[in-house]
Short mmCIF file of C-alpha atoms and ligand atoms in Angstrom, two decimals:
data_model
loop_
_atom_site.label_atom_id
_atom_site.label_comp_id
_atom_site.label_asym_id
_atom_site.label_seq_id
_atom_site.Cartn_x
_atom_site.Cartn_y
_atom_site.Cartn_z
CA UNK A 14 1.31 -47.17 -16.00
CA UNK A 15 -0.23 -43.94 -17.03
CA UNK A 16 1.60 -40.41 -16.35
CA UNK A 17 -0.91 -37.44 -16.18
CA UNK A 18 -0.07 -34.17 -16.68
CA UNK A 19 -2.25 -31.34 -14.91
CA UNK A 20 -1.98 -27.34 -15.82
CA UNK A 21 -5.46 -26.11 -16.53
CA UNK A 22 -4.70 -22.60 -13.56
CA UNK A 23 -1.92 -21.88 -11.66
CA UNK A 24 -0.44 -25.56 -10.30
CA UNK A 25 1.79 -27.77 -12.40
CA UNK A 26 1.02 -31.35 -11.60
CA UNK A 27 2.26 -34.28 -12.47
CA UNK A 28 1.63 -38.65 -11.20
CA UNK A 29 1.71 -41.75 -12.43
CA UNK A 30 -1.17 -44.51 -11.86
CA UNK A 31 -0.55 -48.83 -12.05
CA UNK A 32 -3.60 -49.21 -14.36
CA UNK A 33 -4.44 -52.69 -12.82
CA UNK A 34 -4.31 -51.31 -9.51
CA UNK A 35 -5.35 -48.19 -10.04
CA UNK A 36 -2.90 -47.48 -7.46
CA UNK A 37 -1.19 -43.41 -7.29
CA UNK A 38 2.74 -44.79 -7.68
CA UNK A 39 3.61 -40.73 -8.05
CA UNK A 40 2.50 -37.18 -7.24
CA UNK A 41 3.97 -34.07 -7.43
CA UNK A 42 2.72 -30.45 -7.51
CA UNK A 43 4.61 -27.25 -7.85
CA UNK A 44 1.85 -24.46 -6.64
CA UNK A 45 2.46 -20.98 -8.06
CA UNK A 46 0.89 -18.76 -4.92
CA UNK A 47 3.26 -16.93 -4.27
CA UNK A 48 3.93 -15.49 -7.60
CA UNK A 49 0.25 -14.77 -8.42
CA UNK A 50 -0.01 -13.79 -4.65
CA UNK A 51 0.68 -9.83 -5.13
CA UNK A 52 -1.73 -9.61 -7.81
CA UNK A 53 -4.59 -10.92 -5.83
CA UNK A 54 -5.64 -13.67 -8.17
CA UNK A 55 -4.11 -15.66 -11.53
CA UNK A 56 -2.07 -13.65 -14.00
CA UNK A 57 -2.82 -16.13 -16.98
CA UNK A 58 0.42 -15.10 -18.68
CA UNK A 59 2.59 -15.76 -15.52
CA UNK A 60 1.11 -18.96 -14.76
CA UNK A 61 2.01 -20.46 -18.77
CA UNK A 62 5.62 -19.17 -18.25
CA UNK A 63 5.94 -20.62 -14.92
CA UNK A 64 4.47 -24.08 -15.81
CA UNK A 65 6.79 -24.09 -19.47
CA UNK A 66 9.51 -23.74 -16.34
CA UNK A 67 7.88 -26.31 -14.08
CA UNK A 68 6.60 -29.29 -16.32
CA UNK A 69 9.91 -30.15 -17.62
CA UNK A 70 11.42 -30.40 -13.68
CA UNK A 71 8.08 -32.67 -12.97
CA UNK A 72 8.89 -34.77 -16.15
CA UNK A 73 12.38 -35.22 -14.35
CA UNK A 74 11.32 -36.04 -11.29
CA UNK A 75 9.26 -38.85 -12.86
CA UNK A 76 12.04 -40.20 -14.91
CA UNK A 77 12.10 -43.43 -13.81
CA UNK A 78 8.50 -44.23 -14.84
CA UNK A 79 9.05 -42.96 -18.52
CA UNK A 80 10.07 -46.33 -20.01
CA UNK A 81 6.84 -48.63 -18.04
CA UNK A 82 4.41 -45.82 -19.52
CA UNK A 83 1.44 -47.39 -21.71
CA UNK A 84 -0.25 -43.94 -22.15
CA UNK A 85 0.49 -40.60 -21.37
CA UNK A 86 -2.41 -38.38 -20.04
CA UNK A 87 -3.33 -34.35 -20.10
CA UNK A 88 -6.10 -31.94 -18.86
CA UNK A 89 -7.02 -30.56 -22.26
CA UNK A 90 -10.04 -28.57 -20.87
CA UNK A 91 -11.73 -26.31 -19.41
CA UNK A 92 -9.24 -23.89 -17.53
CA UNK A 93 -7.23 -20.90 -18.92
CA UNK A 94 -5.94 -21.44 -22.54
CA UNK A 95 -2.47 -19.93 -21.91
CA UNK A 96 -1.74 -22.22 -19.16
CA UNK A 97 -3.46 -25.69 -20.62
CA UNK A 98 -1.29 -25.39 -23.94
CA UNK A 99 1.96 -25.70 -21.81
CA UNK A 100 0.79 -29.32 -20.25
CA UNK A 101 -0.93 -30.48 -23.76
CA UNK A 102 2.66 -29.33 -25.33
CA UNK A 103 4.69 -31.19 -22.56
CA UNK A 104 2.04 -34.32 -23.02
CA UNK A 105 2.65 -34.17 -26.98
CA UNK A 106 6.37 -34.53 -26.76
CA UNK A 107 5.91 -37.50 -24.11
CA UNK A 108 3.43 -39.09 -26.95
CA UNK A 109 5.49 -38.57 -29.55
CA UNK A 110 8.79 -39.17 -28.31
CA UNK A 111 7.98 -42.43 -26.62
CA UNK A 112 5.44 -43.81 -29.28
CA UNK A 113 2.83 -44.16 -27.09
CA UNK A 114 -1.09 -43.10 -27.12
CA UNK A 115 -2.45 -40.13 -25.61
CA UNK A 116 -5.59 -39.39 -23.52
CA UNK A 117 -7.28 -35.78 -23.24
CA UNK A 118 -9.10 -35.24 -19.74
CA UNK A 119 -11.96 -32.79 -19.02
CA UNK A 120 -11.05 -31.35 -15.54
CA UNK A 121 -14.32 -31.52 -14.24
CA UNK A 122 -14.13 -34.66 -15.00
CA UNK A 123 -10.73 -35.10 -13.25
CA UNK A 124 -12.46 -33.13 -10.34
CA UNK A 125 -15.25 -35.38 -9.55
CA UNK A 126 -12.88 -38.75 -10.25
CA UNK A 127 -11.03 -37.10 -6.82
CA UNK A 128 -13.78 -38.72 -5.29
CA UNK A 129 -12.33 -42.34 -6.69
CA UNK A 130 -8.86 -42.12 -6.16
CA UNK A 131 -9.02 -44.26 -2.61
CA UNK A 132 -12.08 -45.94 -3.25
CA UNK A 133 -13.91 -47.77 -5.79
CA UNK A 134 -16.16 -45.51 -8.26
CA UNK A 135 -20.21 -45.39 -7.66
CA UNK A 136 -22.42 -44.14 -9.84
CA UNK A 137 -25.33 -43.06 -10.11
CA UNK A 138 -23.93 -39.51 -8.09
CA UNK A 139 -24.71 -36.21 -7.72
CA UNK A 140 -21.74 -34.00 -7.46
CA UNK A 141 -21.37 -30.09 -6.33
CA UNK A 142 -18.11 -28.97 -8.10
CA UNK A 143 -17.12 -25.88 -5.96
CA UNK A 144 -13.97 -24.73 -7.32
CA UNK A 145 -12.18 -21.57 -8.18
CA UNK A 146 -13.41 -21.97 -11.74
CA UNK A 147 -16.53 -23.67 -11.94
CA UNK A 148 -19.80 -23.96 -9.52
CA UNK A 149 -22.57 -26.56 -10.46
CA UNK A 150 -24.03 -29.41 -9.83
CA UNK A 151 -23.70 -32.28 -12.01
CA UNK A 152 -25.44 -35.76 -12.36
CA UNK A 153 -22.88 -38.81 -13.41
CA UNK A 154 -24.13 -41.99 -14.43
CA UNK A 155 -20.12 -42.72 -15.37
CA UNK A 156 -17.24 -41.65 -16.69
CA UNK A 157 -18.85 -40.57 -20.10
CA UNK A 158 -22.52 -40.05 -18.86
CA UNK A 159 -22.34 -37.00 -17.12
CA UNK A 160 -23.98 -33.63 -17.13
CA UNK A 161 -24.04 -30.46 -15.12
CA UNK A 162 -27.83 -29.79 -14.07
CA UNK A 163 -27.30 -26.21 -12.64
CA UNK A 164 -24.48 -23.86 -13.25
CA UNK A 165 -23.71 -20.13 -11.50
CA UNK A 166 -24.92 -17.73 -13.63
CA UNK A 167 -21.79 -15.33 -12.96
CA UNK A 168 -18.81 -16.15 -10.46
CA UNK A 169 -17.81 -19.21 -8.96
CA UNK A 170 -17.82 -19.35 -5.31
CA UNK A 171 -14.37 -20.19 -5.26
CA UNK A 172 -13.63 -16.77 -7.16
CA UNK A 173 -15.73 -14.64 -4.72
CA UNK A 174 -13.84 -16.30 -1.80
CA UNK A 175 -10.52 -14.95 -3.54
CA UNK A 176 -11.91 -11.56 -4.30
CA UNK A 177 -13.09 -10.94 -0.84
CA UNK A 178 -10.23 -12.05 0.56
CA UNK A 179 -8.17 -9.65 -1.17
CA UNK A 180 -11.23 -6.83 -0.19
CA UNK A 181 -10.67 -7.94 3.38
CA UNK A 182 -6.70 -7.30 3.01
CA UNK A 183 -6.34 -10.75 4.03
CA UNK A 184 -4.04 -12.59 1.46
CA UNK A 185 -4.36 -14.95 -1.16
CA UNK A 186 -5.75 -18.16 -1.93
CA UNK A 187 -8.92 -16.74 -0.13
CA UNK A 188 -10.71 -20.17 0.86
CA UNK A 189 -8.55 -21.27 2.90
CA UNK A 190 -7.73 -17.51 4.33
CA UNK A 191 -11.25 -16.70 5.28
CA UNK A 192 -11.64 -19.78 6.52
CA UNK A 193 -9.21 -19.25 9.33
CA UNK A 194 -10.79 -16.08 10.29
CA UNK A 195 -13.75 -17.41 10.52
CA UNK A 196 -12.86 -19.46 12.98
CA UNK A 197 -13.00 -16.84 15.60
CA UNK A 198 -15.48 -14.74 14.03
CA UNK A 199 -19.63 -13.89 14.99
CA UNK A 200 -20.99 -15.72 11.62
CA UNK A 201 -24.16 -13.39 12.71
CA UNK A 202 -23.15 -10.00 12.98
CA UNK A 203 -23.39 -9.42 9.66
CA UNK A 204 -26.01 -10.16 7.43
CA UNK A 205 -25.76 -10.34 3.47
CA UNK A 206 -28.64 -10.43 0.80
CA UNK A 207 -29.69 -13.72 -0.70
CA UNK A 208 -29.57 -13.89 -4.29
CA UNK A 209 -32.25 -15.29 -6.54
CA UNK A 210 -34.37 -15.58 -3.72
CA UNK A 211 -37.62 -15.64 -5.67
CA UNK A 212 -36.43 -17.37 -8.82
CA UNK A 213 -36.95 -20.95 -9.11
CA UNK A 214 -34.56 -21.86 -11.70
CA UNK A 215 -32.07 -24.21 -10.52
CA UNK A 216 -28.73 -22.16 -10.34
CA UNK A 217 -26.47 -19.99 -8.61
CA UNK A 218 -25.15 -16.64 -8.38
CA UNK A 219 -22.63 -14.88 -6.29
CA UNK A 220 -21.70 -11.71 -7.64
CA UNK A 221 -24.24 -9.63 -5.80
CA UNK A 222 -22.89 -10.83 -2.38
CA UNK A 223 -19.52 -9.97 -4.08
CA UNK A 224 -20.46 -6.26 -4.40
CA UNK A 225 -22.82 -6.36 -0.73
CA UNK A 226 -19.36 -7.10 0.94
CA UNK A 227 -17.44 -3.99 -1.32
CA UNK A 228 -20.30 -1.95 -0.26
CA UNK A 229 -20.40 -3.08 3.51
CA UNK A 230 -16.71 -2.28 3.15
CA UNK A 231 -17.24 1.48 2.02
CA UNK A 232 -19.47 1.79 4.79
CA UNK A 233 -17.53 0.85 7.61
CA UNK A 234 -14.13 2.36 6.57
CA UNK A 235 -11.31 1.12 8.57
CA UNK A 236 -11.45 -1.83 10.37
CA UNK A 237 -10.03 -3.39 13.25
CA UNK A 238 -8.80 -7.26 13.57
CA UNK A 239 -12.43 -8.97 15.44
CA UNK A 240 -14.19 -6.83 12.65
CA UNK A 241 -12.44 -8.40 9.90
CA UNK A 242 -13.20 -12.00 11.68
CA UNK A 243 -17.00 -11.39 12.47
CA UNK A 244 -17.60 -10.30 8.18
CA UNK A 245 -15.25 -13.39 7.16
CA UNK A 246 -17.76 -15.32 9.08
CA UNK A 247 -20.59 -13.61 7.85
CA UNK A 248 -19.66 -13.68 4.22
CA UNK A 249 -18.84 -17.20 4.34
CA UNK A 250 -21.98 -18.18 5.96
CA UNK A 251 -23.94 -15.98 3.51
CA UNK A 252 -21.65 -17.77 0.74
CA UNK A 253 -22.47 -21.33 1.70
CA UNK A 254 -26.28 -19.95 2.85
CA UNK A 255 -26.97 -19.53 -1.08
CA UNK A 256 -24.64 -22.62 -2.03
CA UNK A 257 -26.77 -25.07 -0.22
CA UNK A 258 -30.11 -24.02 -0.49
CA UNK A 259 -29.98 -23.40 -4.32
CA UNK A 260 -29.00 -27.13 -3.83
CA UNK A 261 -31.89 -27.73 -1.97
CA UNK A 262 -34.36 -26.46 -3.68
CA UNK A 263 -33.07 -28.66 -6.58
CA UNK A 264 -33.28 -32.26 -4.13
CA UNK A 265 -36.67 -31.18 -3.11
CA UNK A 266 -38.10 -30.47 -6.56
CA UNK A 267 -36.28 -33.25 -9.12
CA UNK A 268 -36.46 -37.06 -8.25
CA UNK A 269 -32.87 -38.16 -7.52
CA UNK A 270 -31.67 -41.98 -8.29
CA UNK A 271 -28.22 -41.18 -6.68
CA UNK A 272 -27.58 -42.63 -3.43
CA UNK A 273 -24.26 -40.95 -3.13
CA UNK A 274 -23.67 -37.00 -3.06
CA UNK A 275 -20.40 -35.65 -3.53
CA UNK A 276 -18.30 -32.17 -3.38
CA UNK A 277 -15.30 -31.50 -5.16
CA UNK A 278 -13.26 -28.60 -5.76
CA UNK A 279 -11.35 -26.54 -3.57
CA UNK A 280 -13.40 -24.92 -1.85
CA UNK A 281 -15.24 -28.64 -0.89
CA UNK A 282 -11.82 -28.74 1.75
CA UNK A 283 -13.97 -25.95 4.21
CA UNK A 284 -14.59 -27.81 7.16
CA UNK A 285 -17.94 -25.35 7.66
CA UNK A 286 -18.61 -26.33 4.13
CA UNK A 287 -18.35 -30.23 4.99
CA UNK A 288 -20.64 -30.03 8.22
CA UNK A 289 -23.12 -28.67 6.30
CA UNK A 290 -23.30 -30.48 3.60
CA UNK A 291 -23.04 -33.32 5.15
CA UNK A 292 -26.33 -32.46 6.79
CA UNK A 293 -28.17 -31.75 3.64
CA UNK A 294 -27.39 -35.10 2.29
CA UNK A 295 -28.58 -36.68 5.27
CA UNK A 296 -31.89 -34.24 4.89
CA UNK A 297 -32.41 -36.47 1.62
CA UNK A 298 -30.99 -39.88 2.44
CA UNK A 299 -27.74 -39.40 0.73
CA UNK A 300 -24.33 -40.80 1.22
CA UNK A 301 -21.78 -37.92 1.31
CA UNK A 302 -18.88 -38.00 -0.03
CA UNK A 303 -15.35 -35.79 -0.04
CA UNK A 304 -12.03 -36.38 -1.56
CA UNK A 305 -9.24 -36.38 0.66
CA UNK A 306 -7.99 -33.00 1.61
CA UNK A 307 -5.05 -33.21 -0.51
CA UNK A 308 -7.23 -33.87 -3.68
CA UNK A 309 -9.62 -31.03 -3.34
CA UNK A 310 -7.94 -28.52 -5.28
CA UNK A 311 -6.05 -29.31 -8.59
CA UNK A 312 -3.79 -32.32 -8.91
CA UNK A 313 -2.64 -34.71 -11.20
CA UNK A 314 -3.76 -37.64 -9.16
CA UNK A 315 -7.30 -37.21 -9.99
CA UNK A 316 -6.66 -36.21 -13.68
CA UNK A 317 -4.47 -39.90 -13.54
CA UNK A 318 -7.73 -41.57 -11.92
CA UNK A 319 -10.01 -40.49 -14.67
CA UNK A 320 -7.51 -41.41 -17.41
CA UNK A 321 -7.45 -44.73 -16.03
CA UNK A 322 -11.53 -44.53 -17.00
CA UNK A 323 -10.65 -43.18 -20.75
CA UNK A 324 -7.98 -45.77 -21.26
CA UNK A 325 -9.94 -48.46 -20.16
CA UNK A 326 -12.71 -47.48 -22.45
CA UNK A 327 -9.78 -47.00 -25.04
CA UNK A 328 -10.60 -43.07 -25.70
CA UNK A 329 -7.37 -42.30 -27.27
CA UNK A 330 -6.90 -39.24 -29.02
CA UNK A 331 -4.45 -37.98 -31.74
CA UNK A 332 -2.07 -36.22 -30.34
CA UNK A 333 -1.56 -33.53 -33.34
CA UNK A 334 -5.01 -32.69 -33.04
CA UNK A 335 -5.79 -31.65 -29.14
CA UNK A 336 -8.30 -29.22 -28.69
CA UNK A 337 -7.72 -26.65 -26.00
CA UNK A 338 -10.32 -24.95 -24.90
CA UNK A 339 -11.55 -22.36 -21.67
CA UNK A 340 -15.36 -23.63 -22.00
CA UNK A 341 -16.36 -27.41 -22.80
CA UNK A 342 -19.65 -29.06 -22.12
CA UNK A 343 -18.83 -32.37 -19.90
CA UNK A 344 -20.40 -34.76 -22.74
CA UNK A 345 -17.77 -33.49 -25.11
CA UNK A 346 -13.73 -34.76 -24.83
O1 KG4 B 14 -10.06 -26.74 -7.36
P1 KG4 B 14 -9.16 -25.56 -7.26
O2 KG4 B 14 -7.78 -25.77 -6.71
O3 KG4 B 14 -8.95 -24.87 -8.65
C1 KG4 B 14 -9.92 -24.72 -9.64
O4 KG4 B 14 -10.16 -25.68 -10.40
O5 KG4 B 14 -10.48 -23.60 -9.66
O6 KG4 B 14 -9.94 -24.47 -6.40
C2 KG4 B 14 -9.33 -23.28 -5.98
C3 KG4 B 14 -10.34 -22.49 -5.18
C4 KG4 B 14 -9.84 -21.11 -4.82
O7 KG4 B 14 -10.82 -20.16 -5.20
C5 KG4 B 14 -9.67 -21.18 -3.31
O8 KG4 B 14 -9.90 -19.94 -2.65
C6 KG4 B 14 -10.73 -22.20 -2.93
O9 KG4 B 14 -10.67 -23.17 -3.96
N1 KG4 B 14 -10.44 -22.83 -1.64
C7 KG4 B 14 -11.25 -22.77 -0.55
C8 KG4 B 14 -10.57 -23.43 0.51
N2 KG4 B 14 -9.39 -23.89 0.03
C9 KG4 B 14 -9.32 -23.52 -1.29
N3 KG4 B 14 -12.45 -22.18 -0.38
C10 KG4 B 14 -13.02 -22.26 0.85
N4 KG4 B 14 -12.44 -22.86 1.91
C11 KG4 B 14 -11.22 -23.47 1.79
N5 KG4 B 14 -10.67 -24.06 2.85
ZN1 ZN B 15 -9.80 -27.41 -10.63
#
């Protein structure tokens, strides 16, 4: 078995994968919203004292696995520093104490492996990772042949979901909030800008629909509740509006080998998201494909199912010399 370790934001994660099976024998997530709720988004300090409180209760909780381990596994990048030091830390002592190898995991990589965690892997694939943290579009050809082929050239989608959110007065995580107002909201009342709209580089941006909402905001003053729903709809229209046809614009103009298409991330649980994306693939004779709910956002599952990759391929790596780091391309460990 394998025990993975996950605590690149603000969730401490922890499961344990049969490596001939592949099979998830373990999960367990402690989610820190509520304490980075107030602030409207991750307080990197918080979130590294609150996993330093959480891992070890995790590492308790999997107990019994501890003596069938044959690796132990850790997101070493990308994410926030603070916070990924506390799960590399927790993974050293595992290594050390118990004698047995280690394996660093790229979280991207972790991401798009959510795809693989109740099926078998297929590659070529094009992936959208649409996550609080990242937004681009990468190409796989497997687990160490991958690279991102567009990127946002400012905020993730993810983060502008969580900023408006908190703009709107409506809580926090902000997917999943303005999803819900959506629901019962005129997605065409409001109508926001489209970014990049003459440039023909493959990428994304979102900040400038970021600052149309602040300014639609100003504008309008106080709002009442249908208000509120009709601009979540809007905005998250507008949001997936640029999302998909940067994407497009990308099928239409590079030759694709993939046959499947996937979306990871959190934000790849939006139902809205899924419909549409869904049709683009079919637009371009692609198989779509989604992780199950529970794996969209960050889990150790998915950092377990990509280990599985880098232990099969025996990518071991010293565990007195992890690198941590924010930013890593996806060809490097
Ligand atoms: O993958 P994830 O848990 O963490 C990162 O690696 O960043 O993604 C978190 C992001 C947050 O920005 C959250 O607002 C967004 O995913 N999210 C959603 C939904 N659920 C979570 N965005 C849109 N719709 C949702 N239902
Ligand atoms: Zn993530």
């Amino acid at each position: 078995m394998i025990l993975a370790l996950e605590s690149s934001c603000d969730d401490s994660a922890i499961s344990v994968i049969e490596i001939e099976s592949g099979a998830i024998l373990f999960e367990r997530t402690i989610s820190q919203n509520e304490a980075h709720s107030g602030f409207g988004g991750v307080v990197p300090e918080l979130a590294s004292r609150l996993h330093a409180e959480n891992l070890p209760k995790l590492i308790a909780d999997a107990a019994s696995y501890l003596p069938r381990l044959k690796a132990v596994a850790v997101t070493n990048a990308p994410g926030l520093t603070v916070s990924l030091a506390e799960g590399v830390a927790a993974a050293q002592a595992i290594s050390l104490a118990m004698r047995i190898p280690m394996l660093a995991i790229n979280h991207i990589k972790g991401h798009l492996y959510s795809l693989f965690i109740d099926r078998a892997a297929t590659f070529p694939l094009l992936t959208l990772m649409i996550s609080g943290g990242h937004t681009a579009l990468i190409a796989a050809y497997g687990y160490d042949r991958m690279s991102e082929i567009a990127a946002t050239l400012d905020d993730s989608i993810g983060e502008v979901f969580d900023k408006a959110a908190v703009m709107l007065g409506a809580g926090y995580p902000g997917g999943a909030v303005i999803e819900n107002l959506a629901l019962e909201g005129d997605e065409n009342r409001f109508s926001f800008p489209m970014a990049l709209k003459n440039d023909k580089r493959f990428a994304f941006s979102f900040s400038g629909l970021k600052n149309s909402l602040r300014l639609l905001l100003e504008r309008l003053g106080a709002i009442d509740d249908q208000t509120r729903r009709d601009i979540a709809a809007s905005f998250q229209k507008a949001l997936f509006c640029h999302l998909l046809e940067r994407t497009r614009l990308f099928l239409s103009h590079r030759p694709c080998d993939a046959e499947y298409f996937g979306a990871v991330g959190g934000v790849s649980a939006n139902r809205r998201l899924r419909l549409a994306f869904e049709a683009l693939a079919a637009e371009f004779g692609l198989k779509p494909l989604f992780a199950p709910l529970k794996y969209c956002s960050d889990n150790a599952a998915m950092i377990a199912r990509a280990a599985l990759e880098a232990y099969r391929s025996g990518d071991f790596c010293d565990p007195s010399k992890v690198a941590i780091a924010s930013r890593i391309s996806l060809e490097k460990r």
